[in-house]
XYZ file of N, CA, C and O in Angstrom:
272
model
N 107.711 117.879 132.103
C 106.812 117.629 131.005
C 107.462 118.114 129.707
O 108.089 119.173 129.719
N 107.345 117.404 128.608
C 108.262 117.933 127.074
C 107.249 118.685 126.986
O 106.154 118.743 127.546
N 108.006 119.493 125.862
C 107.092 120.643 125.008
C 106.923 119.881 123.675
O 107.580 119.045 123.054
N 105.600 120.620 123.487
C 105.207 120.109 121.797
C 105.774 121.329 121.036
O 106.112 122.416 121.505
N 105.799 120.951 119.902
C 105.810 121.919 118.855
C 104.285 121.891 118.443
O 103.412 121.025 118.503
N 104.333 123.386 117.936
C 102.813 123.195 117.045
C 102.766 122.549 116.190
O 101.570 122.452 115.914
N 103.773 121.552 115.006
C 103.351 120.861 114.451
C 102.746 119.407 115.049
O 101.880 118.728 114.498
N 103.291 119.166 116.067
C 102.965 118.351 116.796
C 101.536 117.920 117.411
O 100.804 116.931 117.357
N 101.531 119.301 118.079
C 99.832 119.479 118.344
C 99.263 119.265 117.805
O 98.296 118.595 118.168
N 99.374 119.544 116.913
C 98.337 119.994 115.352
C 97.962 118.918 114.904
O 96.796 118.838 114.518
N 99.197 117.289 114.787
C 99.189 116.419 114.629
C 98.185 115.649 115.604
O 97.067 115.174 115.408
N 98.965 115.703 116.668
C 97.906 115.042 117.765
C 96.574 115.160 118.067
O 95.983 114.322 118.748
N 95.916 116.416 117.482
C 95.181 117.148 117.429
C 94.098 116.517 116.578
O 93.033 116.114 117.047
N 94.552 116.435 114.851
C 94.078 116.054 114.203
C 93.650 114.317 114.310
O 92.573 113.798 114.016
N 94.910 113.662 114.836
C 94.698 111.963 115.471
C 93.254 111.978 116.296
O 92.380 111.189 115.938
N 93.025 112.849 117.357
C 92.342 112.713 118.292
C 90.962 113.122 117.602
O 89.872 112.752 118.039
N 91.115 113.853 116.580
C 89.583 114.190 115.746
C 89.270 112.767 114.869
O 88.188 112.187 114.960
N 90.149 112.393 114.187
C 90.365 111.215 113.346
C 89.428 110.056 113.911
O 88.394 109.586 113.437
N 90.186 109.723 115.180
C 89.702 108.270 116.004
C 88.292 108.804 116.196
O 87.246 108.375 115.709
N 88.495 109.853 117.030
C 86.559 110.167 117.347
C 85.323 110.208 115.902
O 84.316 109.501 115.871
N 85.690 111.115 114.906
C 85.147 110.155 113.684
C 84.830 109.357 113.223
O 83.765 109.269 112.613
N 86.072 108.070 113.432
C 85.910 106.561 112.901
C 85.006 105.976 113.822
O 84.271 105.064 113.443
N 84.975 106.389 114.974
C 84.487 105.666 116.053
C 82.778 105.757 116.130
O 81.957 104.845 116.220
N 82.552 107.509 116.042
C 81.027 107.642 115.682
C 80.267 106.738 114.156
O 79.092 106.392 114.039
N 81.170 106.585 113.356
C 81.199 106.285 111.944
C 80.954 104.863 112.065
O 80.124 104.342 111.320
N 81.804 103.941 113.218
C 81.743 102.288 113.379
C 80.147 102.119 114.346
O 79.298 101.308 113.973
N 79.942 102.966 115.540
C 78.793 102.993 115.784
C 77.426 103.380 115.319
O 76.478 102.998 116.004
N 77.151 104.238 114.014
C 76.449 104.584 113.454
C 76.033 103.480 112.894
O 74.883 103.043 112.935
N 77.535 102.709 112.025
C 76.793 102.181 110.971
C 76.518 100.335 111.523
O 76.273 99.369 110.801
N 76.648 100.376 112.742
C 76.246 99.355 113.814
C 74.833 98.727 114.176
O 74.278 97.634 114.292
N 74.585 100.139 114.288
C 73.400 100.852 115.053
C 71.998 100.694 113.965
O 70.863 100.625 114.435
N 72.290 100.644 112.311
C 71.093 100.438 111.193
C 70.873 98.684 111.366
O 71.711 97.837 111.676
N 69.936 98.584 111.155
C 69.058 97.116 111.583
C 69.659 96.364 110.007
O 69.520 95.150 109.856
N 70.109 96.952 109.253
C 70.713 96.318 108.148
C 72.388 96.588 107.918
O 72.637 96.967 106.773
N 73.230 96.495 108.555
C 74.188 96.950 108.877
C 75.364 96.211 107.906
O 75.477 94.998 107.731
N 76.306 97.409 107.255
C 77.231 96.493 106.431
C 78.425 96.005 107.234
O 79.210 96.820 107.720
N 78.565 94.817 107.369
C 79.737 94.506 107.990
C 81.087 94.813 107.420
O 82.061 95.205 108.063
N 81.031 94.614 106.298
C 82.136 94.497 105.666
C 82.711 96.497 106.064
O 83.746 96.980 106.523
N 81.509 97.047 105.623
C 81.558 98.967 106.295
C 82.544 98.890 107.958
O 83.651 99.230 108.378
N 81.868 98.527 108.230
C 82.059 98.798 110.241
C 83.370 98.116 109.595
O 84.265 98.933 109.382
N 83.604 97.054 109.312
C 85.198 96.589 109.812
C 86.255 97.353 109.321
O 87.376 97.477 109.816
N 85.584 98.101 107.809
C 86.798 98.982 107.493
C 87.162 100.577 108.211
O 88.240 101.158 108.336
N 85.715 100.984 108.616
C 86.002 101.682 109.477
C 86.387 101.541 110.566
O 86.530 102.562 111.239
N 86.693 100.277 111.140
C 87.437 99.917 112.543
C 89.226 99.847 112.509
O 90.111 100.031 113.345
N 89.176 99.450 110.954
C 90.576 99.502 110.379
C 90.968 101.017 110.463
O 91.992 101.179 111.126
N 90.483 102.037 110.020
C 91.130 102.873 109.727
C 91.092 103.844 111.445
O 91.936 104.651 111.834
N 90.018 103.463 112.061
C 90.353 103.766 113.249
C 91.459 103.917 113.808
O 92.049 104.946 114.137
N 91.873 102.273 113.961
C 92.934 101.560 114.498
C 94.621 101.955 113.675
O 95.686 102.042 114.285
N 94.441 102.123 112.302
C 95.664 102.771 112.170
C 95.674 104.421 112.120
O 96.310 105.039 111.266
N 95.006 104.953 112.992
C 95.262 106.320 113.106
C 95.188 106.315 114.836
O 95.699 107.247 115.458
N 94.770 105.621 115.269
C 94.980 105.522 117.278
C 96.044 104.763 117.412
O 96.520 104.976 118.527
N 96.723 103.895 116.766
C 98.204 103.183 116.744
C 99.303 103.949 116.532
O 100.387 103.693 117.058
N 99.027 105.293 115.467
C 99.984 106.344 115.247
C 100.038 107.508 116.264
O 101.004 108.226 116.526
N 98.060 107.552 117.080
C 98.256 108.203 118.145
C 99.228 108.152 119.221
O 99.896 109.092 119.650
N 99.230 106.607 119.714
C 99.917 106.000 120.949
C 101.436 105.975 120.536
O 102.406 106.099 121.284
N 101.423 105.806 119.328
C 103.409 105.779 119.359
C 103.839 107.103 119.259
O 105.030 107.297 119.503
N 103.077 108.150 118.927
C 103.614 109.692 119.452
C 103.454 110.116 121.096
O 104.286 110.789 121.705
N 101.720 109.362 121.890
C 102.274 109.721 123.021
C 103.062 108.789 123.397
O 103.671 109.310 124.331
N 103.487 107.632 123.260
C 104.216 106.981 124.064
C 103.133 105.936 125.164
O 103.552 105.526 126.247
N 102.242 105.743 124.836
C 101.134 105.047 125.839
C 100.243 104.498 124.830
O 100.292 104.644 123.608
N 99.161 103.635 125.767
C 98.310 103.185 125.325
C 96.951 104.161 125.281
O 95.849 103.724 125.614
N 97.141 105.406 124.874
C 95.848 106.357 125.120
C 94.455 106.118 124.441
O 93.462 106.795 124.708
N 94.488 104.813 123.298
C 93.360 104.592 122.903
C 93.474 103.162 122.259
O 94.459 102.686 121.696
N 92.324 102.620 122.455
C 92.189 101.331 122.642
C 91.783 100.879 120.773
O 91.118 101.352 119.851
N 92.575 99.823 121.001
C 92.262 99.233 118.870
C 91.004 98.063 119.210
O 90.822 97.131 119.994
N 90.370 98.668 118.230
C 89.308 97.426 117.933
C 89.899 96.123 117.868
O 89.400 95.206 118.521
N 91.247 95.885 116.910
C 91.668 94.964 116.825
C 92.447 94.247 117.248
O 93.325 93.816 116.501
N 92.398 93.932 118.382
C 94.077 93.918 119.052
C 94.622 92.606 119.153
O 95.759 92.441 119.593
């Protein structure tokens, strides 16, 4: 198994807070009976380029893009 550095962690760390954010943030604003689309898609965007930067540090597909 490699070793991380703590900047690393820290990084990965912060990715994995990031996506879970965007993600509560795309379902929230889903979830109002008046819902902005144009909202949810940009928060699906920014999801997706912070779980795309996740997966090319681990090396996998560890989280899935809205947009694929």
């Amino acid at each position: 198994m490699a070793k991380l550095s703590k900047k690393q962690a820290k990084q990965i760390a912060e990715l994995i807070n990031s996506c879970t954010c965007w993600t509560i943030g795309v379902k929230d604003e889903l979830a109002k009976p008046n819902f902005d689309s144009q909202r949810a898609r940009r928060l699906m965007e920014y999801h997706d380029r912070d779980a795309a930067e996740l997966n090319a540090i681990l090396g996998v597909q560890a989280v899935v893009l809205y947009n694929v």
